[in-house]
Short mmCIF file of C-alpha atoms in Angstrom, two decimals:
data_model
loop_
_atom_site.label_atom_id
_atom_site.label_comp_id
_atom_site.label_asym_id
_atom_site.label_seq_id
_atom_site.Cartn_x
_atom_site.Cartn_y
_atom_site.Cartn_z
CA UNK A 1 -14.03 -20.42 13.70
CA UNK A 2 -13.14 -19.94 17.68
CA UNK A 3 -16.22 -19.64 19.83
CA UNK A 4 -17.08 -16.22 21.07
CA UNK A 5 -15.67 -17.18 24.56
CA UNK A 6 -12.15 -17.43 22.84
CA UNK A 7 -12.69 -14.22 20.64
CA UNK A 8 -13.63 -12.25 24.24
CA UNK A 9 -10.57 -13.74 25.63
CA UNK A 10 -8.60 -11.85 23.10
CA UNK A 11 -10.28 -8.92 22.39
CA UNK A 12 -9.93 -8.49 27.17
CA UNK A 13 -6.08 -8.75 25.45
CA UNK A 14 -6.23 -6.47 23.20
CA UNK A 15 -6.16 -8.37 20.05
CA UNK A 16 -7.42 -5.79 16.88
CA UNK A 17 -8.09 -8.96 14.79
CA UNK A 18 -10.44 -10.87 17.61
CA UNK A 19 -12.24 -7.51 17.68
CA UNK A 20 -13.17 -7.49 14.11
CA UNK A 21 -13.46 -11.08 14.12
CA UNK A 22 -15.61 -10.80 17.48
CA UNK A 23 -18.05 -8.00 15.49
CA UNK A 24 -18.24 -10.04 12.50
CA UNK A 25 -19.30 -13.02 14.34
CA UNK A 26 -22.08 -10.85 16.29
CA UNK A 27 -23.10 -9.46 12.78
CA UNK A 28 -23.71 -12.67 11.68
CA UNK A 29 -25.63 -14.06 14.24
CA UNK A 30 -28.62 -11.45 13.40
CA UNK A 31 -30.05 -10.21 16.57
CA UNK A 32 -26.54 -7.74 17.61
CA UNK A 33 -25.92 -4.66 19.46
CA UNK A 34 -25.03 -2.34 16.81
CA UNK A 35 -23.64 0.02 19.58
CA UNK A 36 -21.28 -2.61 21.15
CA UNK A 37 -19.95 -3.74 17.48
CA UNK A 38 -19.00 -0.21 16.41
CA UNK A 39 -17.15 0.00 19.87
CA UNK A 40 -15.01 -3.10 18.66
CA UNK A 41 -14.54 -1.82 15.06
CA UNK A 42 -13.68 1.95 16.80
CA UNK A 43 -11.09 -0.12 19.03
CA UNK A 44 -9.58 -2.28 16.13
CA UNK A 45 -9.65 0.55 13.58
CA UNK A 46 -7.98 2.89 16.80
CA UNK A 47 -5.06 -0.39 16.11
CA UNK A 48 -4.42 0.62 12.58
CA UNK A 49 -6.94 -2.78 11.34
CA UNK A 50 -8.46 -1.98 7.71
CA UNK A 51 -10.46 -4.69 8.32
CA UNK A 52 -12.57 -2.78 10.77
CA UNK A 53 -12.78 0.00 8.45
CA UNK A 54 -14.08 -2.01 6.07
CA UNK A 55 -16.68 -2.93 8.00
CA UNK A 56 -17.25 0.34 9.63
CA UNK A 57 -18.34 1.14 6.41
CA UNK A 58 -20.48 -1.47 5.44
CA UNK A 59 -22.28 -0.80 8.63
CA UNK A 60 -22.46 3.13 7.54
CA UNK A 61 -24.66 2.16 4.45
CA UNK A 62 -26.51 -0.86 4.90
CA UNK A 63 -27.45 -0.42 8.68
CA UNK A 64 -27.65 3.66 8.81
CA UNK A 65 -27.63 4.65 4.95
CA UNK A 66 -24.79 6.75 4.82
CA UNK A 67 -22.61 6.77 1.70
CA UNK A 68 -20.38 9.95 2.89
CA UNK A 69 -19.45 8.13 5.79
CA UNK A 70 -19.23 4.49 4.01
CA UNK A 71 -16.82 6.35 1.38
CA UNK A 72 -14.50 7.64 3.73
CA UNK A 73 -14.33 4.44 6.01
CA UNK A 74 -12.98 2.69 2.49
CA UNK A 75 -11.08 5.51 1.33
CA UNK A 76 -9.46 4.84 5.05
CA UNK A 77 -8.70 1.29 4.53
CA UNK A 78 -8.01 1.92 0.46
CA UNK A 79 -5.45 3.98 1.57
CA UNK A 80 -3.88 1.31 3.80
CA UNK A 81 -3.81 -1.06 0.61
CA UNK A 82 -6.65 -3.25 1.37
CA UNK A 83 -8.27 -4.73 -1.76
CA UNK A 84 -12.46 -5.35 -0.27
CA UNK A 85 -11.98 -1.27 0.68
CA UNK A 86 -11.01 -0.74 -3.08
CA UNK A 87 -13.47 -2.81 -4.57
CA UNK A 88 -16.41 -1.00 -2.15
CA UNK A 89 -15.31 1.76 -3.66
CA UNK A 90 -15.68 1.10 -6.99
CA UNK A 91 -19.01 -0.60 -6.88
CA UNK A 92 -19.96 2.82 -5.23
CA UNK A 93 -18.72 4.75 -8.56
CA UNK A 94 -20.91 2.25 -10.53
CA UNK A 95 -23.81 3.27 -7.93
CA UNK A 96 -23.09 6.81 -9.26
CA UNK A 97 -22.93 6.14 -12.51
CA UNK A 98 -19.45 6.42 -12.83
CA UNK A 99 -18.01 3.56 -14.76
CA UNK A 100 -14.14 4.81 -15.37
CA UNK A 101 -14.11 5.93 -11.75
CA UNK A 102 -15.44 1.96 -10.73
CA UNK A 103 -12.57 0.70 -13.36
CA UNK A 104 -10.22 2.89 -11.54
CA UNK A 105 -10.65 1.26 -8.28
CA UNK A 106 -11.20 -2.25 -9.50
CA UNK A 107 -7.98 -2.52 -10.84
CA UNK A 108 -6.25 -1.28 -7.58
CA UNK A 109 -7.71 -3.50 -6.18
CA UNK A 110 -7.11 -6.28 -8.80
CA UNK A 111 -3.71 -5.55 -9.00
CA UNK A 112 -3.46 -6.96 -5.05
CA UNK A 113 -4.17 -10.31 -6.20
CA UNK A 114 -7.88 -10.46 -5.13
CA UNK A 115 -9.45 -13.29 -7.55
CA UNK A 116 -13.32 -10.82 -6.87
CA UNK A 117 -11.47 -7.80 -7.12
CA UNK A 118 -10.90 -9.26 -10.78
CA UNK A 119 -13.73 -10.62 -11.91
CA UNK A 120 -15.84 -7.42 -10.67
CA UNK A 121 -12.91 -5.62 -13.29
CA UNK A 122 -13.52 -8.38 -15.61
CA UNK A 123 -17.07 -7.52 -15.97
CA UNK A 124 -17.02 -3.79 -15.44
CA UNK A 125 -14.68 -4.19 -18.92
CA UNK A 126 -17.03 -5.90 -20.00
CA UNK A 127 -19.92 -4.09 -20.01
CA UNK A 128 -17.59 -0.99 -20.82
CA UNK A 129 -17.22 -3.15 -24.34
CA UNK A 130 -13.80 -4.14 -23.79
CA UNK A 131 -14.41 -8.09 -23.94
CA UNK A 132 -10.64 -8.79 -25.23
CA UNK A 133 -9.31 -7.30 -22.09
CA UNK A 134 -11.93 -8.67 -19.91
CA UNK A 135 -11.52 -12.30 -21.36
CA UNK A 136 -7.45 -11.73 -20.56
CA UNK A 137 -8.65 -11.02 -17.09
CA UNK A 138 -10.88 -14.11 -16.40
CA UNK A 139 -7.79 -16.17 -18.12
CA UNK A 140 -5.86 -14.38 -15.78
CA UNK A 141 -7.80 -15.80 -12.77
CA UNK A 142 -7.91 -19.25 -14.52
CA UNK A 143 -4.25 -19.45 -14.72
CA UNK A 144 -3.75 -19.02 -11.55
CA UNK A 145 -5.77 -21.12 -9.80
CA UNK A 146 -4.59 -24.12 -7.55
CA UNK A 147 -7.27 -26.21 -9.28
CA UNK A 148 -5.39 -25.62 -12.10
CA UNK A 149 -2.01 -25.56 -11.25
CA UNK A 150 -2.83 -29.40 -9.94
CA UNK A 151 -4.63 -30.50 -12.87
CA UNK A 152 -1.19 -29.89 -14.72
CA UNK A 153 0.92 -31.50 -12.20
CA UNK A 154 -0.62 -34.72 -12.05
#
């Protein structure tokens, strides 16, 4: 990870990425400026990052409880193809109660590639009573991981 000085250095440059990276790395530090990390995620999302809406969102409902807003920030970046958007989405739907809808947006999301995005489809099948697919899904994952792939070319 670069040190903040770095991350300044290239968000002063204009650099979308450093700005979500820069907010992230305030985030995580604990004691942030919630005002000066939504003006980085407003200036990286303003760059077309779905990165920043993804966290735009999380910030709508875990810091200031708002789901309408936390939907649409994903729907933003769901619509730009990005996979953590997709998979907020649907673990919203199962917050509803809405277990197709979740399905619906864990397998867009899935079908990306993401390994999570998977397993949270995996289990949502799961617990919709569809164990065959879901156990196709976590072979799936195991097929195509590296630790794998090595094991067989040693």
């Amino acid at each position: 990870m670069e040190n903040l000085e770095d991350l300044e250095r290239r968000v002063r440059d204009g650099d979308a990425e450093a700005m979500v990276e820069l907010a992230v790395a305030l985030i995580d530090a604990g004691d942030f400026d919630l005002s000066r990390v939504e003006e980085l995620l407003g200036r990286a999302r303003a760059a077309g990052n779905a990165d920043a809406l993804v966290t735009l969102g999380e910030i709508a409902k875990y810091e200031r409880s708002d789901l309408t807003a936390a939907r649409a920030f994903w729907q933003e970046a769901a619509d730009m193809g990005n996979a953590a958007a997709m998979s907020s989405l649907g673990m919203l739907e199962l917050d509803e109660g809405s277990q197709e809808g979740a399905i619906a947006w864990f397998e867009r999301a899935a079908a990306l590639g993401g390994i999570s995005s998977t397993l949270l489809l995996a289990s949502a099948e799961g617990q919709r009573g569809n164990r065959e697919r879901a156990g196709s899904l976590l072979l799936s994952i195991q097929d195509d991981s590296p630790e794998r792939s090595e094991e067989h070319t040693s």
